[in-house]
């Protein structure tokens, strides 16, 4: 991963130096900090080359989503998943309350139902895979259908990572990531990104970032780029760990159901083969009661009971503790585990003692 480095010259730094300045001497290419900074630009160059488009980064994943959603003309119809990242749903709901948007929710794993909802839509929002139940939409078919209907298609691929799936290659107009998660990878910053191969759209999103002031800081951008450079090795370990834990959890008497991209019984197993380069480091599972799920989260000692995902440390939480998540149909006794890069036997020993 060589992209996003300063020009090679004797004595030049190998990494983009962090410049902490909000303003710049007049007459140069940099003018004011809200337009962006060199660390952000270096991160965008690297991620854009990976995604196959132009990347615009934001001060959080939600800021990236907001730049897109709040830029839609009033009266736009949006097709969105009936179950996905719940803050995203709240963002859309607030737009409806303001009289700005109309929503059509669909099961995005159901291709026919999703295509049928596209008539007159301005935007199709997909998650690949969905959070936290890991449903996988048929992206090439849905992106083509959206284009045919004149709707923009956007894929939140946070859980897949840019190494698991590059939605632009499958026909999507935009890909969004919460860079807070796998891309940065160390649970030490909050950032988001949108990437697109459409230069005109990229220009508009860049302007929205400047107008809304949602530019990431230089230090966060530096760390996000540093994280991106080790994504492949972190992910390799997390995926290997998750595969072992998913199998052992499925065999555990306290666990009634496992959601994991690598399981033969995954309802979209055929799409996973075609669309995902790995099975990811995230899995969810159901216990027989909410009390048991809460007990598990309270008893883990190596794994951390905390929200978020994609860090080097394993995180666990019962997603149903959020009312918005329950309202979307997430089972109350479902626990989501973001698998880190610890030793897999240490992770299993921790889960086993906490489940006992
Ligand atoms: C965390 C997350 C977001 C929101 O990103 P932030 O960086 O927390 O604002 C959006 N989508 C998914 C799938 C996420 O996991």
CSV table of C-alpha atoms in Angstrom, one decimal, residues 8 15 61 244 253 286 305 340:
chain,number,residue,atom,x,y,z
A,8,UNK,CA,10.1,10.2,-3.3
A,15,UNK,CA,4.9,9.7,5.8
A,61,UNK,CA,-19.4,8.0,9.5
A,244,UNK,CA,-12.9,-20.5,14.9
A,253,UNK,CA,-25.3,-25.6,24.3
A,286,UNK,CA,-28.4,-15.6,20.1
A,305,UNK,CA,-18.1,-4.9,26.9
A,340,UNK,CA,-10.0,-8.6,17.4
